[in-house]
Short mmCIF file of C-alpha atoms and ligand atoms in Angstrom, two decimals:
data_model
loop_
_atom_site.label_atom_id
_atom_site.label_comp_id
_atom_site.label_asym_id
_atom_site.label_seq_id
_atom_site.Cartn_x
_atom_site.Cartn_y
_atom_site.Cartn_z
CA UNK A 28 -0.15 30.18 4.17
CA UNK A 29 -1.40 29.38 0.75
CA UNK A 30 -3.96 31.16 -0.83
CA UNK A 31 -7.55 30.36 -0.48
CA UNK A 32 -8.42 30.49 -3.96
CA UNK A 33 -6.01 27.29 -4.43
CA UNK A 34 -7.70 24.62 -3.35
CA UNK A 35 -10.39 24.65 -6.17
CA UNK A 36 -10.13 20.33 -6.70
CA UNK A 37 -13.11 18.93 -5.02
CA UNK A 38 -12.80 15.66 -6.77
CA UNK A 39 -10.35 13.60 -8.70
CA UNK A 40 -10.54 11.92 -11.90
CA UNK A 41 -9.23 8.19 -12.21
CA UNK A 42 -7.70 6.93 -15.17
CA UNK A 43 -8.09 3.36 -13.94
CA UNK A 44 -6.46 0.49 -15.44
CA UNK A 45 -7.37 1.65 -18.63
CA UNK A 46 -9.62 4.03 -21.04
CA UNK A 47 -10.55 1.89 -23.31
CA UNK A 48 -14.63 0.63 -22.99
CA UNK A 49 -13.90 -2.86 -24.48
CA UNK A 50 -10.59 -3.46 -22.31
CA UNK A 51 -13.64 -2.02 -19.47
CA UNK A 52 -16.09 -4.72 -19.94
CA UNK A 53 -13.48 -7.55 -20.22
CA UNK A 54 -11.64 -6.85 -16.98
CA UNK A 55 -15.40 -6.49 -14.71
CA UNK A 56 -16.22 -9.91 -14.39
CA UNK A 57 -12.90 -10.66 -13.95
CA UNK A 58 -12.84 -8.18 -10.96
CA UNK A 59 -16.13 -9.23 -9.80
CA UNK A 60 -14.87 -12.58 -9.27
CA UNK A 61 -11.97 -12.54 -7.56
CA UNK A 62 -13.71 -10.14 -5.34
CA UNK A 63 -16.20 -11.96 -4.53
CA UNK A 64 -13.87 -15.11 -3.62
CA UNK A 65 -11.86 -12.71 -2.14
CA UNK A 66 -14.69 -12.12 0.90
CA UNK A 67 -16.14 -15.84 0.38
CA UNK A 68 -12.52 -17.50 0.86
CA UNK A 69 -11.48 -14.76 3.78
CA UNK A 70 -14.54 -14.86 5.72
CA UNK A 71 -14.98 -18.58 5.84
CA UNK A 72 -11.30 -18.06 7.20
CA UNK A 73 -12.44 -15.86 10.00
CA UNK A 74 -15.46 -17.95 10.65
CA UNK A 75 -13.65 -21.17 10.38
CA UNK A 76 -11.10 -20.23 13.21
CA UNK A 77 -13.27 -18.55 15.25
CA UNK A 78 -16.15 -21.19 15.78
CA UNK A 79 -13.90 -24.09 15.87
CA UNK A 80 -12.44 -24.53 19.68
CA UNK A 81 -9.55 -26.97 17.81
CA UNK A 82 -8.10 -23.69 16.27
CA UNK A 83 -8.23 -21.74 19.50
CA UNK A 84 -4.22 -20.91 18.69
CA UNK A 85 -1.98 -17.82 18.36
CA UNK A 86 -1.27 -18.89 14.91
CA UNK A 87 -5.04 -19.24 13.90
CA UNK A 88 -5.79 -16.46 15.36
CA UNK A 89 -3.30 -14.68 13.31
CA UNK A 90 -4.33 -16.07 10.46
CA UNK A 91 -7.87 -15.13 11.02
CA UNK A 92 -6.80 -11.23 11.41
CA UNK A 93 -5.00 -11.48 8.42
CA UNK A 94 -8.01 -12.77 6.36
CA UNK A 95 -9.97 -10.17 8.50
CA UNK A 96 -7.42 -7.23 7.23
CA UNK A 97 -7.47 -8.49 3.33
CA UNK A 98 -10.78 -8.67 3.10
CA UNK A 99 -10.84 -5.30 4.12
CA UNK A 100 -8.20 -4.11 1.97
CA UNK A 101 -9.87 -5.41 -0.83
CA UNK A 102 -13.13 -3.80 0.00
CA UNK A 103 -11.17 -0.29 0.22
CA UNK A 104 -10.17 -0.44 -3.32
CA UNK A 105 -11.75 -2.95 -5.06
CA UNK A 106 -15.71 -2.31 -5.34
CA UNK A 107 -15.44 1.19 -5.98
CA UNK A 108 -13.10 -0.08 -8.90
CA UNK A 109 -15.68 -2.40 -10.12
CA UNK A 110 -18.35 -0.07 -10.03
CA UNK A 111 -16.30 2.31 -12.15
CA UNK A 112 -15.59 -0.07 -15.05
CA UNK A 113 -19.12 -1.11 -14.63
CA UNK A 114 -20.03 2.71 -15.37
CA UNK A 115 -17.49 4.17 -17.11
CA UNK A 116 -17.59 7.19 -14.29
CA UNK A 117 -14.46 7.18 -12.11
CA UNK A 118 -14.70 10.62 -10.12
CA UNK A 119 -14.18 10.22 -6.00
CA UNK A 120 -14.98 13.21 -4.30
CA UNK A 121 -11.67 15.18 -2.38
CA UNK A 122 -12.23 13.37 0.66
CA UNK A 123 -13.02 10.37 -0.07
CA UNK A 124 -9.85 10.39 -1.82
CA UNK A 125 -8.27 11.29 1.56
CA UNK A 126 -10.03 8.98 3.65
CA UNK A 127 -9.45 6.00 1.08
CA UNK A 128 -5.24 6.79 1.69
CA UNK A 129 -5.89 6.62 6.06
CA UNK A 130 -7.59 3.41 5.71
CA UNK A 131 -5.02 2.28 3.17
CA UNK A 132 -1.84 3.02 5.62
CA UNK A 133 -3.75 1.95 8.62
CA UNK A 134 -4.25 -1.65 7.28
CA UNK A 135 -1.02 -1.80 5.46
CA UNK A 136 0.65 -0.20 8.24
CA UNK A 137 -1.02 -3.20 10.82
CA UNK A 138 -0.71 -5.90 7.94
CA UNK A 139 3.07 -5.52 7.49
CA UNK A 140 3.34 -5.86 12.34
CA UNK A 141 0.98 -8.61 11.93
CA UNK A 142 3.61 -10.53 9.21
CA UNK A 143 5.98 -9.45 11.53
CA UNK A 144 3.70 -10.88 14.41
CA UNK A 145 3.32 -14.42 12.59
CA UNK A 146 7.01 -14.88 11.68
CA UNK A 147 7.64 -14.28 15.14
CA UNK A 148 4.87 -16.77 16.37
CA UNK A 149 6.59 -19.34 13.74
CA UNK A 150 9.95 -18.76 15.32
CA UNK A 151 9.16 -18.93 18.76
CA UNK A 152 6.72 -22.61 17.65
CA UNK A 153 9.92 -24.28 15.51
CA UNK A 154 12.73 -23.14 17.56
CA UNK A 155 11.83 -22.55 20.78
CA UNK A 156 8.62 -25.06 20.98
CA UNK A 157 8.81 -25.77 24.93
CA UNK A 158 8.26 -22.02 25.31
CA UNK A 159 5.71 -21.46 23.23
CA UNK A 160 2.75 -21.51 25.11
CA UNK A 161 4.24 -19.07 27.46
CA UNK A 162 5.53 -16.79 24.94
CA UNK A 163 2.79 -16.94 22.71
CA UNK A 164 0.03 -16.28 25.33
CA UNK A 165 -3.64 -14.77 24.80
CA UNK A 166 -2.01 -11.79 26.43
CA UNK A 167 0.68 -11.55 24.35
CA UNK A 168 -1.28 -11.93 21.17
CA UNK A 169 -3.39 -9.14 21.78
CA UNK A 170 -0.82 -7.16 22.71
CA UNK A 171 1.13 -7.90 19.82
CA UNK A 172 -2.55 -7.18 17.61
CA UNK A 173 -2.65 -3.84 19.42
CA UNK A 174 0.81 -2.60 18.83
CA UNK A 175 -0.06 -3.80 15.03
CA UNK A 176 -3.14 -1.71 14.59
CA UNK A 177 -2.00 1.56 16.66
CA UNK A 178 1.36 1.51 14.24
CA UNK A 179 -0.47 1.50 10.96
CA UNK A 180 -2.92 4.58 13.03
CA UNK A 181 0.19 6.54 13.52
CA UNK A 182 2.19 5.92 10.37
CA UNK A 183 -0.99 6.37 8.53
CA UNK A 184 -1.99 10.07 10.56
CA UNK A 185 1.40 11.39 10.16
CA UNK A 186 2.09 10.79 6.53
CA UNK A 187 -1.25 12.27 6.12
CA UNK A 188 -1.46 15.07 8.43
CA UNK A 189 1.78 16.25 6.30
CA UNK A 190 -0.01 16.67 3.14
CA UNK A 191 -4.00 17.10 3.88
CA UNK A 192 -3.37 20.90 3.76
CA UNK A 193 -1.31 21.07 0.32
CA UNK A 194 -2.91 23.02 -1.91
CA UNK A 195 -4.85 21.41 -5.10
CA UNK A 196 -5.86 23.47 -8.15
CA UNK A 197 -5.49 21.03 -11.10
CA UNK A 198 -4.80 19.17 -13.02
CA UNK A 199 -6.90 16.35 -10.89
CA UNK A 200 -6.34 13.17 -13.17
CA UNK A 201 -4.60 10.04 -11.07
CA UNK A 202 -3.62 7.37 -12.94
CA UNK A 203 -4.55 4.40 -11.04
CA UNK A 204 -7.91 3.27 -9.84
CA UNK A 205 -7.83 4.35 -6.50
CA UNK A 206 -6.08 7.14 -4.07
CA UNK A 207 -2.65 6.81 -2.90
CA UNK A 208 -0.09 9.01 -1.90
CA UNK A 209 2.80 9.48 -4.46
CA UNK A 210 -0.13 10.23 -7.35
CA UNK A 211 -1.96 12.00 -4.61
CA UNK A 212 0.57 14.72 -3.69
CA UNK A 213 2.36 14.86 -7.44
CA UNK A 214 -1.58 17.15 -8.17
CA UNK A 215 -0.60 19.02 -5.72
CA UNK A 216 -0.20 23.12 -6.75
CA UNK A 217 3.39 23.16 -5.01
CA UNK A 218 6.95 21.79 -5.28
CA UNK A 219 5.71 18.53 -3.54
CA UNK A 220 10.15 17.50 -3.38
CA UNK A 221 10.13 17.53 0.16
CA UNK A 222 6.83 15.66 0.46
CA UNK A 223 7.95 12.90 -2.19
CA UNK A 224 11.01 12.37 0.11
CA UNK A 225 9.04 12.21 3.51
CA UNK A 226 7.23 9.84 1.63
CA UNK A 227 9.52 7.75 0.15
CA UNK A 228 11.53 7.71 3.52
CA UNK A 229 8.19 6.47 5.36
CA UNK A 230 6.42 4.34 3.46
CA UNK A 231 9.50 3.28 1.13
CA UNK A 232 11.55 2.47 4.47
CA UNK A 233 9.07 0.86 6.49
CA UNK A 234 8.10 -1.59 3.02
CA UNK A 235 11.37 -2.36 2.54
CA UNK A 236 12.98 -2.37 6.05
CA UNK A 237 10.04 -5.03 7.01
CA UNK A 238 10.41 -6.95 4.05
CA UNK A 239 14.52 -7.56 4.85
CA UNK A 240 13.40 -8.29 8.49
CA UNK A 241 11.07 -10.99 7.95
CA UNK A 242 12.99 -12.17 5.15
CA UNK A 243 15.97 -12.92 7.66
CA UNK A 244 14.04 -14.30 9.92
CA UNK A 245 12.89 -17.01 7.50
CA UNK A 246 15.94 -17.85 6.51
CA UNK A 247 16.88 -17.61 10.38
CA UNK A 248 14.35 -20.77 11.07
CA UNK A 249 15.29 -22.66 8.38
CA UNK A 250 18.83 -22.54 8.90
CA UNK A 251 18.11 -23.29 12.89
CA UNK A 252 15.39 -26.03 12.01
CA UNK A 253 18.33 -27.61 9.60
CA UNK A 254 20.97 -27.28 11.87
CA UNK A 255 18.87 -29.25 14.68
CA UNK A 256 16.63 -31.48 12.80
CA UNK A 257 17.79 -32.09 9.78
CA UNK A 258 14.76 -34.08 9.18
CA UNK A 259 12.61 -31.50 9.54
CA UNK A 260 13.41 -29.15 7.03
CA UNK A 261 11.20 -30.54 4.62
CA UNK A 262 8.02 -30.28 6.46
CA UNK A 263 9.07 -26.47 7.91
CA UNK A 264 10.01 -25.47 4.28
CA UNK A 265 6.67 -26.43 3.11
CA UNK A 266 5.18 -24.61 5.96
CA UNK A 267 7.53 -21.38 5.44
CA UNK A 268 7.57 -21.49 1.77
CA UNK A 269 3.91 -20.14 1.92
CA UNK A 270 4.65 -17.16 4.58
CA UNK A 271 7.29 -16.30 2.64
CA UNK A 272 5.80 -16.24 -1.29
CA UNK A 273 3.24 -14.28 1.01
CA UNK A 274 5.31 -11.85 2.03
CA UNK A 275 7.32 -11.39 -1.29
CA UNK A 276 3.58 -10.85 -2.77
CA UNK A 277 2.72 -8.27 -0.44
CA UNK A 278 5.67 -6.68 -0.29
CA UNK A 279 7.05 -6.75 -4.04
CA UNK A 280 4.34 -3.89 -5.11
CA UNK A 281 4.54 -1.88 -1.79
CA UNK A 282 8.80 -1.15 -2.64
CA UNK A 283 8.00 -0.35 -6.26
CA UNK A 284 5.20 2.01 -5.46
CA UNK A 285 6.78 3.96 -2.73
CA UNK A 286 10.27 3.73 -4.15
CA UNK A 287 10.46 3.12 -7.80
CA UNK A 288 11.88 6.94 -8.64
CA UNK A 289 10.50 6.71 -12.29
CA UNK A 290 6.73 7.83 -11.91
CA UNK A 291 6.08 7.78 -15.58
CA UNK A 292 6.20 4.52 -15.92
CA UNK A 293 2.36 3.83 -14.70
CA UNK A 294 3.00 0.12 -13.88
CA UNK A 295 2.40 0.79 -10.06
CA UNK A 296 -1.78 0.96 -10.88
CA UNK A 297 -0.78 -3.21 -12.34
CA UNK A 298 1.54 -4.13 -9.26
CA UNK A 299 -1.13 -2.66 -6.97
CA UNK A 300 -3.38 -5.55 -8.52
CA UNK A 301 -1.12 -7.89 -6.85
CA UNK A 302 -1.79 -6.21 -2.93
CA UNK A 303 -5.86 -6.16 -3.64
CA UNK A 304 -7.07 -8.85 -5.81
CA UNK A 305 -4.14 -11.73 -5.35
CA UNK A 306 -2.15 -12.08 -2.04
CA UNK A 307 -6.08 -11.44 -0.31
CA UNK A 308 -6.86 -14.59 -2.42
CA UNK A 309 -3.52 -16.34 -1.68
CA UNK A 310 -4.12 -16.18 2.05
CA UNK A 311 -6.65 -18.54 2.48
CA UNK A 312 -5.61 -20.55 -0.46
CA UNK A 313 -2.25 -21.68 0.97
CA UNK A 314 -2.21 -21.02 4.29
CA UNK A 315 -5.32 -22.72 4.92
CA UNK A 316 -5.71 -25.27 2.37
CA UNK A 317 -2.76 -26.94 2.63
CA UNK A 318 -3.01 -27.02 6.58
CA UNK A 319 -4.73 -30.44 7.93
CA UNK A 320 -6.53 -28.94 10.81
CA UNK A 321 -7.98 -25.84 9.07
CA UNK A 322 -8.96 -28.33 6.47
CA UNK A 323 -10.55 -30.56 8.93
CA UNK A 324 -12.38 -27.95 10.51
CA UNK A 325 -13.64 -26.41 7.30
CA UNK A 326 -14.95 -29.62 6.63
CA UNK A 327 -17.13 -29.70 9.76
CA UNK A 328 -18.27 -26.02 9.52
CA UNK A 329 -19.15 -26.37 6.11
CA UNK A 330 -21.64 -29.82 6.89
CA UNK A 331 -22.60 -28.08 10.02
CA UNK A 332 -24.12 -25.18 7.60
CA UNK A 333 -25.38 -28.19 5.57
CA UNK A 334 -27.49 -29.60 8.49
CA UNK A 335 -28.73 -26.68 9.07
CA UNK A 336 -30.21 -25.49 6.37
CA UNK A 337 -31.84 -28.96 5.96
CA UNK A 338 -33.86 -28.38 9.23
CA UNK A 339 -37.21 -27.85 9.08
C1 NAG B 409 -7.63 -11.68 16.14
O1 NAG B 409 -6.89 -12.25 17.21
C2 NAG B 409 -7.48 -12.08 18.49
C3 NAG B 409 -6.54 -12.54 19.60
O2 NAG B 409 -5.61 -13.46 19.23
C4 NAG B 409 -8.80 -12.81 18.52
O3 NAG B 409 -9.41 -12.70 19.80
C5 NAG B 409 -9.69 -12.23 17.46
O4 NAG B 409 -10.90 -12.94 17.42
C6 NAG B 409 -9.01 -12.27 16.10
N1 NAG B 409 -9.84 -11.52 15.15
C7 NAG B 409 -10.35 -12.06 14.04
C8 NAG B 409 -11.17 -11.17 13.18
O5 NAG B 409 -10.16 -13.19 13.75
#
């Protein structure tokens, strides 16, 4: 066992994006922004789907828990980030730091079964359409929305339950502007080899092995859909091209952090950017408003809210 005196960190520093005050100022109303789209464009997602009985489908209602799991993915990182270029003071307490890296593989972990999820409910709809309403059922969707969120619990629990008892005695500077685990275990007081491997292997592995899955399975459809109807492939390539730049948005920074073995080179805390502040935006933006009936119903929510407010 290691020695009590050890674990002397009780909080971490972050370096952020960067140290400079002027660099500081210009990125927080940046930041502020695209948060605040961020929940605006997500939740009007959520809302849209849920109060509109035209949308009642597995795929909205996939859509709608992946706006639901950005938005919260964004609120993990992002207004604690705001608030400490806002400031200038960028400590988190020891764990908060551990708490922010649960909720971080528990709604990575669920987003990446989820994309999984949706390429499977686009499959099944293009290729396979007479079956779809028996394949996709209510039953199935929630049972495909439970598998998502109790494999991001246990991925998330056992990477952390491996390192929540390493001992920390400084140095407690991460550069990035929030906690995760390969700057998270490197402050560790111990040789943290075996640990960067577990890592790797988990998170690295179950990035990349999901990205090459869902990957093939795009191509998969579109090489069925052109195969069958060759007419088709225009209008399923303009739906699929937006899962897919998804996808390679999502997934792009996920590989590099978890796998790229050069941690010196501190362009993970950049690529992260691209997981909090842009897919989260691109969700709504493309699969939503270039869908007809999403558009349609936003349309009606949005001068249903109107009439509203007009009432006496
Ligand atoms: C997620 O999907 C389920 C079932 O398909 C649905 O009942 C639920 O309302 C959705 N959640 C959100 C936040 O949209």
């Amino acid at each position: 066992m290691y020695d009590a005196n050890y674990s002397e960190v009780s909080q971490f520093v972050f370096l952020g994006l960067s140290t400079s005050r002027q660099v500081q100022h210009f990125l927080l109303p940046f930041s502020t922004v695209f948060y605040v789209t961020i929940i605006l464009g997500n939740l009007f997602v959520v809302f849209t789907v849920l109060f509109d009985p035209h949308l009642h489908s597995p795929m909205y209602f996939l859509l709608a828990n992946l706006s639901f799991i950005d938005s919260c993915l964004s609120t993990l990182t992002v207004p604690k980030m705001i608030s400490d270029l806002y400031s200038g003071h960028k400590t988190i307490s020891f764990q908060g730091c551990v708490i922010q890296i649960f909720i971080l593989h528990v709604l990575g972990g669920s987003e990446m079964v989820l994309l999984i999820t949706m390429a499977l409910d686009r499959y099944v709809a293009i290729c396979k359409p007479l079956h779809y309403l028996t394949v996709m059922s209510p039953r199935m969707c929630i049972l495909l929305l439970s598998a998502a969120w109790a494999i991001g619990l246990i991925h998330s629990a056992a990477q952390l339950a491996s390192v929540v008892h390493l001992p920390f005695c400084g140095p407690n500077e991460i550069d990035n502007f929030y906690c995760d685990l390969p700057q998270f275990i490197k402050l560790a007081c111990t040789d943290t080899y075996r640990m960067e491997f577990m890592i790797t292997a988990n998170s690295g592995f179950i990035s990349t092995g999901t990205f090459f899955l869902l990957i093939i399975s795009y191509i998969f459809i579109l090489v069925s859909v052109w195969k069958h109807y060759s007419g088709g492939l225009s209008k399923a390539l303009s739906t699929l091209s937006a899962h897919i730049t998804v996808v390679v948005l999502f997934f792009g920074p996920c590989i590099f952090v978890y796998l790229w073995p050069f941690p010196t080179v501190s362009v993970d805390k950049f690529l992260a950017i691209l997981d909090f502040m842009i897919t989260p935006i691109l969700n709504p933006a493309i699969y939503t408003l270039r869908n007809k009936d999403m558009k349609i119903a936003m349309r009606k929510l949005s001068s249903q809210l109107l009439s509203l407010r007009k009432m006496p």
